[in-house]
Amino acid sequence: MSDRSSADILDRRRFLGGAGLAGASVALGAMPSVAGETAKPDPLITEVQDWSRYLGDGVDKRPYGSPSKFEKNVVRRDVPWLTASAESSVNFTPLHELDGIITPSGLCFERHHSGIAEINPADHRLMINGLVDKPLVFTMEDIKRMPRVNRIHFLECAANSGMEWRGAQLNGCQFTHGMIHNVLYTGVPLRVLLEEAGLKPSAKWLMLEGADAAGMNRSLPIKKAMDDVVLAFAMNGEALRPEQGYPLRAVIPGWEGNLWVKWLRRIEAGDQPWQTREETSKYTDLLADGRSRKHTFVMDAKSVVTNPSPQAPLRQKGRNVLSGVAWSGRGTVKRVDVSLDGGRNWQTARIDGPVLDKSMVRFYVDFDWNGQELMIQSRAMDSTGYVQPSKEELRKVRGVNSIYHNNGIQTWLVRSGGETENVEIG
């Protein structure tokens, strides 16, 4: 095995003298393609196009804005056979279509237990009760008058990659890893509201409850609540989308997504966890010997190459950019390594953009591709020294009974024609 910088991979002189320059010459339409012949002029350059000929739409045609019609395939997608009901199901963020670290609000994956609750913010109330000195009820106007903060964090469903425990199943980065998004949240630290209510000394846990038809609820240790939990009313500069918990949701940085209760209506303080359905029959990790891991709240370090991937195959030989995302629920991502040969050799990827606590990072490797088969992998290392494990290492500890907390290394096989598949190395 060897380690080297991604900067070594791209031979720029070879690129300029090879396939990349040849492609550029054809586009210019100025170089002969065959001796004695001249390439035809490119009409996209030599002829005036309609978008340059006619007036476009006025400023109020799209008052809230929308993506270009040429991006209509960049959407969340579900797996129809995965669940019995769309109201208690999930769809997936198109990670292979995104860049940078911020997920557009309209592309954040959805996971509901009883469909989307449509709530008029004027009618919404948040109650704090239980082991507190002063039970309180807040309106949304009350909450928005409190000191607010802005935080960028990833939200990952505990079941992200859950179908892959027993082997490669779903042929798309969107479906294997798309239950995650990374968003700028605006809201009020939960600590502020709890201090106003006054926690009794015996209070050790909170129960967060949603206003949806499921009354989705989860137990949260007070230590975490007082540390960095935010009650958010905005994401990416706009009000929360209804599917993301409008008008109020919990933000639990670095912890599994089902704790981030949406449409939050009540917080009860108690002296022990509530043992709700979601933390007993669901969201526990069944081990090979039949015992279960419980309260597995933290999402460990994980990464995935988004391009190339099965929905984003390599299309051109020569110069290419490998891109991916990494995250850790325990701190910051310190390094991401990438292998092009199934883990025999690793190189350090280039992380570009903000590196924030419990937030995604974006990584790149610039490389030349001559059509050879590739076995692409990535592994993340976080600020605690934790290294993302292989799937085989994970199975030795956890078995294959669980569907949660699969953070094993993903492998993409790139074939000679650029087609890319989800595979595992035995």
Phi, psi and omega in degrees: 000149178219158179234134176206163184285149178297337181297336181286340190287324185271113175270096189295323180295321179293322178299313184294333180265002188241224189300324184298313181293322180300317179297318180295324182294318179298319181298321180291337178068023184246351185255140177294132178276330176226147182307127178090351180245151177247132180298147179291146178298147179278114183297337178293344177256318189273343181247144179287126182270162183301323182291345175260348186266323188243158177293146177267185179297150177284175189294336183260008181295324181232078190296337175251357179081155177201157180294161174302146177297341179280357177250023186295342179275354180273087185218162170291146179225150176249177173244103192304326184275359188289323182224163183279337187223135178293336181284342176232069188213195183213146163235174198235140176291133179282074185303327184288349181258000187250162175218176185065203183240348183267128176273125176304143186304321182287351182249004177292131183302154177246141171219117180238158174251342175207037178080180186274126175275125178261108189238128172289121183301333178293337181262356186275140178228145172243120180257138170242120183217191181091223184280067178230157179288327188218097176303138185227154171232129182246140167271171177294327177294321177301313184294321183285352175268001181267162180301130185244161180226161174240129182221136174258119181218154171273151172236117180237130173293140179301335182270005178301129185071011184295334179285352187263004184300321184264002179144176181294125186237312191248128189266065178183134177301326179301322185269332179277331187226006190278006174270057179206147168211166184226119196221150169274116179259143173239131180183198184246132176303132180301327180307322182298316181289321180294322178293327178290323178283329180080104180280137174285153183303332181281351181287121180237337183228157171240149170247118179263131185231134179267163181263009179285174184296339177277344188054042184310127181218148180215151177270140182226127177299137181297328179304316178293319182301321182279348184276290189219014181286139180237140170263109190261141173240357179218153176219134180053034174087355178239167176302149174312142171288149178309319181290348179252016170107013179311131011261358185208134177219162175273141173242114185245084191306128175082351183257160188302150192296330184293345175282342183279068189302129180267163181050045189298123183238341183209142174230116179251133177266135180217182183257001178201163179295157187275345182056050180287172178305319185289345180244012175236291180285337178239164173055034164239156186255106181285124182270173183297330183270008177093347175282160180240141168275133179235163184055040177272073190282322191281138174267116183287168183301140186204155177209164174204141172279122182269331180218119002282157175200173187306326178270358181220070183289163174289135184244343183227138169282167182093219186292133178216161176238119171273134183224150178195179179230152179218155182201163176210135177277359182255357180163226180254158173276122183268328184200149172230128175255149180231139174241139176256358184230040173070028174095004177286320179231142181234148174227153180277125180282161177268116176272126182232133182107182184297141171247104188239160180297126176054043179227157174295153163239157176253134179233155182222152166225121177271129185209158173264140179235126181254012178101003179285154176293141179237147171241096191268132177220160171220152176219136183257148173236135184251181187290349175269354184093358180294136179245129179305128184275165169286163178297324181294318177298322180293318182293328179298329182267321192252347186072201183230018182277337186274161169245359187253156171058044173270102179246028181291160180293131180269143177240129172248131174262117176262118181276173188297334178272000179099344178301142186232137184230154172278118182223171171231148178264120183279000000 
